XYZ file of C-alpha atoms in Angstrom:
545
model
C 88.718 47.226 92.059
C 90.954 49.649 94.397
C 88.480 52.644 93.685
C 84.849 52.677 94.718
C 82.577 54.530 92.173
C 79.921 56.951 92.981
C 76.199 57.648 91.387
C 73.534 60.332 92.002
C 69.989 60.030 91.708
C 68.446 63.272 91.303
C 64.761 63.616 90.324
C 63.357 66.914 88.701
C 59.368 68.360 87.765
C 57.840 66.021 90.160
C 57.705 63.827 93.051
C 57.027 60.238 93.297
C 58.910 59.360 89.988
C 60.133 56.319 91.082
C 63.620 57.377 91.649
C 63.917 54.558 93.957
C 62.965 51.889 91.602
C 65.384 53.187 88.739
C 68.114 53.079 91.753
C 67.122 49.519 92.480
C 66.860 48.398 88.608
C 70.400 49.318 88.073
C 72.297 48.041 90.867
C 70.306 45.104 89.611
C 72.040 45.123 86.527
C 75.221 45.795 87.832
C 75.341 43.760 90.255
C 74.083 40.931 87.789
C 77.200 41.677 86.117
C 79.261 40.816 88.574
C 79.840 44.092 90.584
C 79.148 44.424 94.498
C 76.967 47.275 94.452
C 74.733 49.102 97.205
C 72.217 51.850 97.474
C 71.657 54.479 100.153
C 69.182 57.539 100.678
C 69.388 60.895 101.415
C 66.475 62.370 102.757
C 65.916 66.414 103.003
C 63.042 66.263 105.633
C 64.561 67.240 109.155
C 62.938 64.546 111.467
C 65.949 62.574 112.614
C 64.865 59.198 110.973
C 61.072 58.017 109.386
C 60.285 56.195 113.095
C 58.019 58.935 113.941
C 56.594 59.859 111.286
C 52.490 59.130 110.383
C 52.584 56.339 107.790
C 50.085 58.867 106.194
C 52.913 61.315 105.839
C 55.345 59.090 104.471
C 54.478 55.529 103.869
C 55.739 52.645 106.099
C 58.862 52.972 108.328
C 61.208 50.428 107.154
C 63.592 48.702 109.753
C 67.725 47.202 108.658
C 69.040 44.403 110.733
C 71.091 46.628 112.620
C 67.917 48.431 114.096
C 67.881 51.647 111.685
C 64.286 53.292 111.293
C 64.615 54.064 107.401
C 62.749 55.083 104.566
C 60.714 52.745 102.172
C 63.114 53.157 99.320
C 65.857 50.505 101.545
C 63.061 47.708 101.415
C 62.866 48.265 97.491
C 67.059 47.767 97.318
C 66.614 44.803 99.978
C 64.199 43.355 97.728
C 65.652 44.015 94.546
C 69.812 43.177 95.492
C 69.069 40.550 98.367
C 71.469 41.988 100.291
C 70.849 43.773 103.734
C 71.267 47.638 104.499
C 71.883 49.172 107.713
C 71.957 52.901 109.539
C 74.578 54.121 106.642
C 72.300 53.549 103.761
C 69.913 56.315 104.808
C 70.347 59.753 106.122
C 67.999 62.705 106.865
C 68.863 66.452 107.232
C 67.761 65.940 110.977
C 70.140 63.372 111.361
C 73.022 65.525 109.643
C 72.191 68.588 111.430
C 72.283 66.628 114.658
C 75.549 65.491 114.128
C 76.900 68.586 113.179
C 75.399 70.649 116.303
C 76.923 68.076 118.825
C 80.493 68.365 116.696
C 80.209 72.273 117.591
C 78.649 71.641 121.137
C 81.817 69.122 121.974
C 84.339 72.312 120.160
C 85.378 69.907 117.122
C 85.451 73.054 114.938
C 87.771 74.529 117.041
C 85.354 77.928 117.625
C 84.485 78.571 113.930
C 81.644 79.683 112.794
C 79.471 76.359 111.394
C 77.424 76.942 107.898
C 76.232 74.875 105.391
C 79.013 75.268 103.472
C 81.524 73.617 104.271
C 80.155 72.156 108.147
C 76.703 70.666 106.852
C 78.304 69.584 103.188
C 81.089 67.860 104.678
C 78.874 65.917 107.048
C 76.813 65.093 103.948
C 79.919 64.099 102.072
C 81.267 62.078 104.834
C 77.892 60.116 105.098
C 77.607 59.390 101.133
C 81.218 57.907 101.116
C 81.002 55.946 104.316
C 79.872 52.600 102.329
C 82.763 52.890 100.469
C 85.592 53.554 102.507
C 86.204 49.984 103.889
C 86.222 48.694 99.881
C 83.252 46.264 100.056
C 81.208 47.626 97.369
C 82.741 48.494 93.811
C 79.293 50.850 93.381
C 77.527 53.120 95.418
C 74.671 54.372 94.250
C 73.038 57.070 96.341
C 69.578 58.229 95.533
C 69.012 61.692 96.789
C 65.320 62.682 97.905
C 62.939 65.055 96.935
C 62.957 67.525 93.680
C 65.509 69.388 92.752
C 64.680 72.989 93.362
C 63.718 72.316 96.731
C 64.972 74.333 99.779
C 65.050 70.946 101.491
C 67.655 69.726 99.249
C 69.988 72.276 98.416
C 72.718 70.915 100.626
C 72.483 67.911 99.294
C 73.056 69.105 95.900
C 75.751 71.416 96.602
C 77.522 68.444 98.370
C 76.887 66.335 95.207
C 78.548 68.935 92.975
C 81.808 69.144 95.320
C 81.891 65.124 95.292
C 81.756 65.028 91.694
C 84.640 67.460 91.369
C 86.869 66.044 93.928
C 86.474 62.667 92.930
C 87.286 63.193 89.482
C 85.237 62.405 86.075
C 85.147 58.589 85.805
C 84.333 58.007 89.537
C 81.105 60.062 89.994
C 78.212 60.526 87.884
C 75.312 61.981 87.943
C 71.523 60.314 86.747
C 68.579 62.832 86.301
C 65.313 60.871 86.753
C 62.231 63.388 85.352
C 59.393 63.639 83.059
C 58.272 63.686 79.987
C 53.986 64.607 79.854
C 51.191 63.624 77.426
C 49.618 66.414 76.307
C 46.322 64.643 75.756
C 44.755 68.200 73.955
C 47.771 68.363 72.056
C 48.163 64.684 71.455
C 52.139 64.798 72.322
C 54.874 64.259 74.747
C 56.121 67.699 75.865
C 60.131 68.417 76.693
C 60.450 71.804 78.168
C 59.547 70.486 81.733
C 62.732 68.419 81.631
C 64.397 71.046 79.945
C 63.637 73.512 82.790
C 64.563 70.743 85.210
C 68.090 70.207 83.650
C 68.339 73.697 83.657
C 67.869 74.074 87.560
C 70.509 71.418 88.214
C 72.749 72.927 86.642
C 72.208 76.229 88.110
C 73.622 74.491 91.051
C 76.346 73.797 89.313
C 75.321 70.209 88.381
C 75.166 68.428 85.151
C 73.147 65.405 84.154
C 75.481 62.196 82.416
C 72.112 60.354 81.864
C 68.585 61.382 81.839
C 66.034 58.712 82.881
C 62.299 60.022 81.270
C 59.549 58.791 82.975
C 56.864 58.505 79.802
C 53.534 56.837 79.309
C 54.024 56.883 75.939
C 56.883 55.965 74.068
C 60.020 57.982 73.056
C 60.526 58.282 69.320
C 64.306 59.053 67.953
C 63.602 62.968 67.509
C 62.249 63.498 71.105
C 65.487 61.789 72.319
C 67.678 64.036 70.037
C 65.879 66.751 71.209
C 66.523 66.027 74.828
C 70.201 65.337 74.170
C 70.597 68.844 72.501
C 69.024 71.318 74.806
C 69.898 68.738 78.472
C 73.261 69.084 77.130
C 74.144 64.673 77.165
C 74.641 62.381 74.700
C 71.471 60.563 72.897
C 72.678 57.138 73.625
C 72.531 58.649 77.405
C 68.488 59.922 76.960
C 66.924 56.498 78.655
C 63.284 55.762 78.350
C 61.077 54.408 81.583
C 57.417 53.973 80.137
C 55.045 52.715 83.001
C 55.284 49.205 83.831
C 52.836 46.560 85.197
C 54.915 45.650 87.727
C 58.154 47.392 89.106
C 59.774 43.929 88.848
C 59.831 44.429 84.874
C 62.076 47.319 85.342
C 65.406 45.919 85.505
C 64.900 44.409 82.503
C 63.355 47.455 80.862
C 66.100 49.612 81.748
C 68.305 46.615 80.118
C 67.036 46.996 77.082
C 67.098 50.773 77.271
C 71.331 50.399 77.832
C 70.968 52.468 81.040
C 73.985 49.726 82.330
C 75.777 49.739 79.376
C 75.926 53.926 79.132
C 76.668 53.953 83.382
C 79.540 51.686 83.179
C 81.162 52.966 80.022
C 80.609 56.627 81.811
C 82.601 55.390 84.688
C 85.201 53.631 83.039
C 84.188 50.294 83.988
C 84.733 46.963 81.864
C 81.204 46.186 79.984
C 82.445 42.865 79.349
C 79.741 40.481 81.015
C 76.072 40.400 80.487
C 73.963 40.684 83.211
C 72.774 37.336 84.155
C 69.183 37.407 84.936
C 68.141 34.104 85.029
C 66.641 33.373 88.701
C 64.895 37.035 88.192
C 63.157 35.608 85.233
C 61.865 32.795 86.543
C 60.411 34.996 89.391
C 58.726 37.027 86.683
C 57.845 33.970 84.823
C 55.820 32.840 87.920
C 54.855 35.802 88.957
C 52.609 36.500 85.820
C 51.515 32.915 85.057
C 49.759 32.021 87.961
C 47.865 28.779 87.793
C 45.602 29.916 90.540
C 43.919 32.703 92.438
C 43.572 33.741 96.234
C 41.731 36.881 97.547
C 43.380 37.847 101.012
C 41.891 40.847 103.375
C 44.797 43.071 104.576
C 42.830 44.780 107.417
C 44.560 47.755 109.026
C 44.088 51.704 109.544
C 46.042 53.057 107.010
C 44.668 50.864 104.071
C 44.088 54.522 101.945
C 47.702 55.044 101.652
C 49.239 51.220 99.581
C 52.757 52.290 100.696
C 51.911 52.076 104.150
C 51.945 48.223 104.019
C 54.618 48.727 101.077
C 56.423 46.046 102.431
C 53.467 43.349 102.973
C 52.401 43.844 99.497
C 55.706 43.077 97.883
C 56.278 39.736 100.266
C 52.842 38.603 99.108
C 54.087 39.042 95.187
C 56.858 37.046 96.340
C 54.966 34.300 98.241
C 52.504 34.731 95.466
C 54.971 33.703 92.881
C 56.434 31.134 94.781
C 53.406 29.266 95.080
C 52.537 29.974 91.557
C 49.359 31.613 92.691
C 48.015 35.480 91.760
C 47.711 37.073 95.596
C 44.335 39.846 95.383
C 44.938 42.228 98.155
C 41.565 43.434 99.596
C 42.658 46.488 101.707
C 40.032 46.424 104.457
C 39.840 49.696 107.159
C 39.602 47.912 110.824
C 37.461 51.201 112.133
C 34.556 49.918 109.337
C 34.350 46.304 110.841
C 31.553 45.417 113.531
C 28.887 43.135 114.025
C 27.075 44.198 111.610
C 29.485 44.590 109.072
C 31.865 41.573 109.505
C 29.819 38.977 107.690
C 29.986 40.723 104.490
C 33.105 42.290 104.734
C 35.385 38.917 105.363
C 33.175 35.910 104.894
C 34.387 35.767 100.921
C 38.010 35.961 101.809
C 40.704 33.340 101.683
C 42.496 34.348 104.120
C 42.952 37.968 106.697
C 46.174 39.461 107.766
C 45.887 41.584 110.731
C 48.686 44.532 109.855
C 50.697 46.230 112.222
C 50.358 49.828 113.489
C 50.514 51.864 117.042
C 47.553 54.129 118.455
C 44.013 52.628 119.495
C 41.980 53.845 116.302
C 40.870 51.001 115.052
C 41.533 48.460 117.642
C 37.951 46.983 117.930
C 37.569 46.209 114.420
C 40.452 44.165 114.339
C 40.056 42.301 116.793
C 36.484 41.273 115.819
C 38.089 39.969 112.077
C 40.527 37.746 114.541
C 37.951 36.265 116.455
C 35.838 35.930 112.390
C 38.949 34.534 111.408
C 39.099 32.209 114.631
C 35.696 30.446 114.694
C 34.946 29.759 111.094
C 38.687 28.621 110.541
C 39.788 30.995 108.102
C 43.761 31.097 107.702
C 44.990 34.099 109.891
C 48.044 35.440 109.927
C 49.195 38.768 112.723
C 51.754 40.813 112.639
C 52.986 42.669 115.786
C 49.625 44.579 116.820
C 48.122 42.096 114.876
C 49.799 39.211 117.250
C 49.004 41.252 120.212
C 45.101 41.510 119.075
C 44.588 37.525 118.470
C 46.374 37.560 122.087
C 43.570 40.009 123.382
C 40.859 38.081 121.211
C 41.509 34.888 122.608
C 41.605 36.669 126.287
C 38.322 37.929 126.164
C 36.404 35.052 124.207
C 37.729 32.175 125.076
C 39.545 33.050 128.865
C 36.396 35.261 129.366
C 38.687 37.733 130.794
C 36.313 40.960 130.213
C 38.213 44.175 128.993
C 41.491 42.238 128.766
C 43.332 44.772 126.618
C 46.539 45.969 125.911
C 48.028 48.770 128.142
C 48.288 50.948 124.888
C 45.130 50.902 124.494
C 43.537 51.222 127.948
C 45.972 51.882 130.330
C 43.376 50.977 133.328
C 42.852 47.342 131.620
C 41.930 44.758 134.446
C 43.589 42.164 132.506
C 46.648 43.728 130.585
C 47.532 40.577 128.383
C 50.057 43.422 126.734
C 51.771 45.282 128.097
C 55.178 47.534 128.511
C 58.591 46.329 129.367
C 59.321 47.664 132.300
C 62.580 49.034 130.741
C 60.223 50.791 128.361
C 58.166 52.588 131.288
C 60.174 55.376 132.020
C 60.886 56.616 128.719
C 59.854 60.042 127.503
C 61.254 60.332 124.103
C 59.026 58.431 121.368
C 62.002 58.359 118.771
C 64.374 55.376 118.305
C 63.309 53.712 121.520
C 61.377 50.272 120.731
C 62.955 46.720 120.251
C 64.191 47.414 116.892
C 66.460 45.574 114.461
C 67.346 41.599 114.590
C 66.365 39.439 117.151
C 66.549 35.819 118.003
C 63.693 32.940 118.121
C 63.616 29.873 119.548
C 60.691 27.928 117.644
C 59.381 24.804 119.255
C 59.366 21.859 116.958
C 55.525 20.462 117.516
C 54.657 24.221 115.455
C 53.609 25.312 112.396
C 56.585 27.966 113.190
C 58.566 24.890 112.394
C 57.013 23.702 109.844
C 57.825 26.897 108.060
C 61.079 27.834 108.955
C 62.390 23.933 109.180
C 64.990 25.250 112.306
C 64.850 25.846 115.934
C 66.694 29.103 115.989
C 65.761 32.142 113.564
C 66.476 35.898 113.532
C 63.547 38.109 112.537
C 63.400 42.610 112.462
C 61.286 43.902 115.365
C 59.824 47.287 115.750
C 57.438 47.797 118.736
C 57.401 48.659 122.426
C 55.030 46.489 123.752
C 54.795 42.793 124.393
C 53.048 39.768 125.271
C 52.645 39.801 128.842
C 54.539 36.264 130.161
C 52.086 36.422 133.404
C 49.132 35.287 131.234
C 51.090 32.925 129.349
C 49.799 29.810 131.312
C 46.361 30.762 131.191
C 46.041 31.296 127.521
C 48.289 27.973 126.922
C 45.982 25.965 128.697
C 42.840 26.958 126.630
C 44.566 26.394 123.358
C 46.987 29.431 122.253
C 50.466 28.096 122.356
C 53.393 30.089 122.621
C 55.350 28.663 119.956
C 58.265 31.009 119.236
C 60.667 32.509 122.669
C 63.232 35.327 122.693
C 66.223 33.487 124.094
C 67.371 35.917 126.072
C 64.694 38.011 127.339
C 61.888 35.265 127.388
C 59.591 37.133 125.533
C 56.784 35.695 123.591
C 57.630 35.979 119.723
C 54.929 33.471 118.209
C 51.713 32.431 118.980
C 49.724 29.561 116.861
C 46.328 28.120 117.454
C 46.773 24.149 117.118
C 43.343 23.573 116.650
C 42.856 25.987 114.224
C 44.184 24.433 110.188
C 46.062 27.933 110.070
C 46.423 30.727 113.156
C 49.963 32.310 113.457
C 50.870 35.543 114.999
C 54.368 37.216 115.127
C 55.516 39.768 117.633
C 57.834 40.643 114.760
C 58.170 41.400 110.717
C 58.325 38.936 108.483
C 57.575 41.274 105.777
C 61.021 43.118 105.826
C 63.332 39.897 105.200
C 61.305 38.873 102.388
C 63.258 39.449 99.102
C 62.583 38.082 94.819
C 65.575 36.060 95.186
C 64.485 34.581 98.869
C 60.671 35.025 99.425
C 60.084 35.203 103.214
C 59.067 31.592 104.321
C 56.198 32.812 106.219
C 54.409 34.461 103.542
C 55.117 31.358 101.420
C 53.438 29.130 103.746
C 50.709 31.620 104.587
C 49.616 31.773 100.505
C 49.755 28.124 100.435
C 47.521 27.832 103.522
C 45.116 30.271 101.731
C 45.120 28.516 98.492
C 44.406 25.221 100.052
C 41.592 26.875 102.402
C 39.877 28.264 98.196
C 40.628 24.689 96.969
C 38.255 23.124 99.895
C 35.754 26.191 99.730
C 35.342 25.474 95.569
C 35.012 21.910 96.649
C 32.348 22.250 99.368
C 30.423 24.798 96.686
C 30.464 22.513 93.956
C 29.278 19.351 96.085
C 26.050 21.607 97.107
């Protein structure tokens, strides 16, 4: 294809529609039909990127290969295309007005006078058509955040409406994702909020080519017509999403809807292949006929929001359905675990991850679920903070090293087992600034690192500032916590494994952001298994009581 085509994601009468998921259903089905196709992200808030942002606020920070802090959405397109995104794939009014104000500052526009329109809109537009300048993808689909009304995202709609002109009909369209309520009182799905939606878009001089109803119920023929008439599309273009068990059924559902078949003919694009779905299938296949069950604690500080650990959730589906096992996540707050509590709280699991996370709320509770999770053998697996707290764990209890900490934590620590780079010491600004992006591991063979991965070099995404302090390294090797995974070049500790132990692995980095439906991260997989085999012996031992 010389032309690269363009399409919008706009979402209208509320948030947290699952515009992201419709994005990532149907690149699915275009790119299972044979076109390359990627996804990016505007976002209207004006931080610069998520990196500093309270997972509270805004769900995990998701990290490309290339180092970009991003929003959540990019894991959902990682998972769902299997193909890696990078810094142009998501962009936030912060970073576009940044760009814009050092243009002026360096006298690029020449001594004008810099507005929205055209200075901010043609930064917007430039961004959007980035991924397809150099011809690699066919389709870009760009999904463009918040509601559309919003202050926040009137730039971006405006520059949406120029793109759509200038790049003519049959390159651009346009996809309206809204709602469609239950009147429970009335007992019936109600229109006029996606009327008045429509109706605001194209006040902005917008208008929807396919409407995408989010529904709990389903959409009979006159509703659609209904739609079509007063949104001002075509019926054949009104496309049902009822609620799914699983956002993995989505691609399909959207299938079956047409939502490919009315994109591609809207673009002028041959229809002339169906999608072929086969290896997503089997996922699903396995996914909901698991032959048996594992219960695993996910123990962190932000276990009240599930998008914070978006990411850790999906890579145990996937390790889940690998191992043809059903993965229970027990989300367990660290600041509720102590002596008292521990017992009860873990002693029934099958397994604990340790998440990740910054700040010292929490700290002690998680490191007393490591040291559960240590003595009574119980398959462990950390992830950055929860690497660095085995590390501390095993300091304390078994070095006897009293207040070994991490300099985080307690920056007066006697025994600072973690600590800063010194690079990282002198750095004010909190934003962009940790080991992010892809980094290299060299894993020792005698490992259960090994075992996993089945190579000696591997690349994993890092986000974090402090490390494993090399000084103690010696110490904690000779009492039994092996250093089993190096950073080449810096000689950083990446992995740390417990050979005693049947299962103990912690990462400095995340596992959980490589892990995809078509390539389920290798950790995970082995982690699950680990877990199952651990429920396997425990239903043994209770049955020979």
């Amino acid at each position: 294809m010389a032309e690269t085509k363009y399409i919008f994601v706009t979402g209208g009468v509320s948030s947290s529609l699952g515009k992201g998921i419709i994005a990532a259903s149907l690149a699915k089905l275009l790119q299972a039909r044979g076109y390359k196709t990627t996804i990016q992200k505007l976002d209207p808030y004006i931080n610069v990127d998520p990196g500093t942002l309270n997972p509270y606020e805004h769900g995990e920070c998701y990290v490309t290969e290339d180092g970009a802090e991003t929003d959540l959405d990019l894991g959902h397109y990682e998972r769902f295309l299997n193909v890696n995104t990078s810094q142009a794939n998501n962009v936030t009014t912060g970073r576009i007005y940044q760009s814009v104000i050092e243009k002026e500052r360096r006298g690029e526009f020449l001594g004008k006078t810099v507005q929205v329109v055209p200075h901010i809109t043609n930064e917007i537009k430039e961004r959007v058509q980035l991924l397809g300048k150099n011809h690699e993808y066919d389709i870009v689909i760009t999904e463009i955040g918040g509601t559309v009304g919003d202050i926040e995202s009137l730039p971006y709609i405006e520059a949406v409406r120029q793109l759509k002109w200038e790049l003519g009909d049959d390159n651009a369209l346009v996809i309206h994702l809204t709602l469609v309520p239950y009147l429970s009182a009335a007992g019936e799905l109600k229109t006029k909020p996606t009327q008045h939606s429509v109706k605001t878009l194209m006040e902005s001089g917008i208008k929807a080519d396919i409407l995408v109803c989010r529904t709990e119920h389903q959409l009979s023929d006159d509703i659609r017509r209904k739609l079509a008439l007063f949104c001002n599309v075509k019926q054949e273009a009104v496309i049902q999403s009822i609620d799914a068990s699983t956002i993995y059924d989505v691609p399909n559902m959207m299938l079956e809807e047409g939502l490919d078949t009315v994109t591609l003919k809207k673009l002028a694009l041959p229809d002339d292949k169906a999608p072929d779905l086969t290896q997503w299938n089997e996922f699903l296949k396995r996914h909901k006929n698991p032959k048996h069950e594992v219960t695993i604690g996910l123990i962190g500080k932000y276990v009240e929001l599930q998008d914070s650990y978006k990411s850790i959730l999906e890579a145990f589906i996937h390790a889940g359905a690998a191992n043809e096992v059903k993965v229970n996540i027990e989300s367990i707050h660290s600041e509720f675990i102590n002596d008292t509590t521990i017992e009860k709280t873990i002693s029934h699991l099958d397994g604990i991850l340790v998440a990740p996370g910054f700040g010292e709320r929490g700290i002690e509770g998680k490191i007393d679920a490591v040291r559960f999770a240590r003595e009574n053998n119980l398959p462990f697996l950390g992830i950055c903070l929860g690497m660095q707290m085995a590390v501390i764990e095993f300091a304390r209890n078994v070095l006897k090293l009293r207040n070994a900490n991490s300099t985080e934590m307690d920056k007066a620590t006697p025994h600072p087992v973690i600590d800063l780079m010194e690079e990282q010491k002198n750095i004010t600004h909190m934003g962009g600034t940790m080991r992010l992006g892809s980094w290299e591991c060299e894993i020792k063979e005698d490992s259960i690192a090994y075992e996993v991965y089945k190579n000696t070099l591997i690349k994993e995404r890092h986000r974090h500032r402090y490390e494993y302090n090399n000084q103690y390294c010696s110490q904690l090797e000779s009492h039994g916590m092996k250093s089993t995974g190096i950073n080449p070049k810096t000689g950083l500790v990446e992995i740390i494994e417990i050979p005693e132990h049947p299962w103990f692995v912690g990462v400095q980095y995340h596992p959980e952001y490589k892990s995809t439906v078509a390539n389920p991260h290798p950790l995970f997989v082995a982690f699950v298994k680990a877990a199952k085999e651990y429920s396997k012996e425990k239903k043994g031992a209770r049955m020979a009581q």
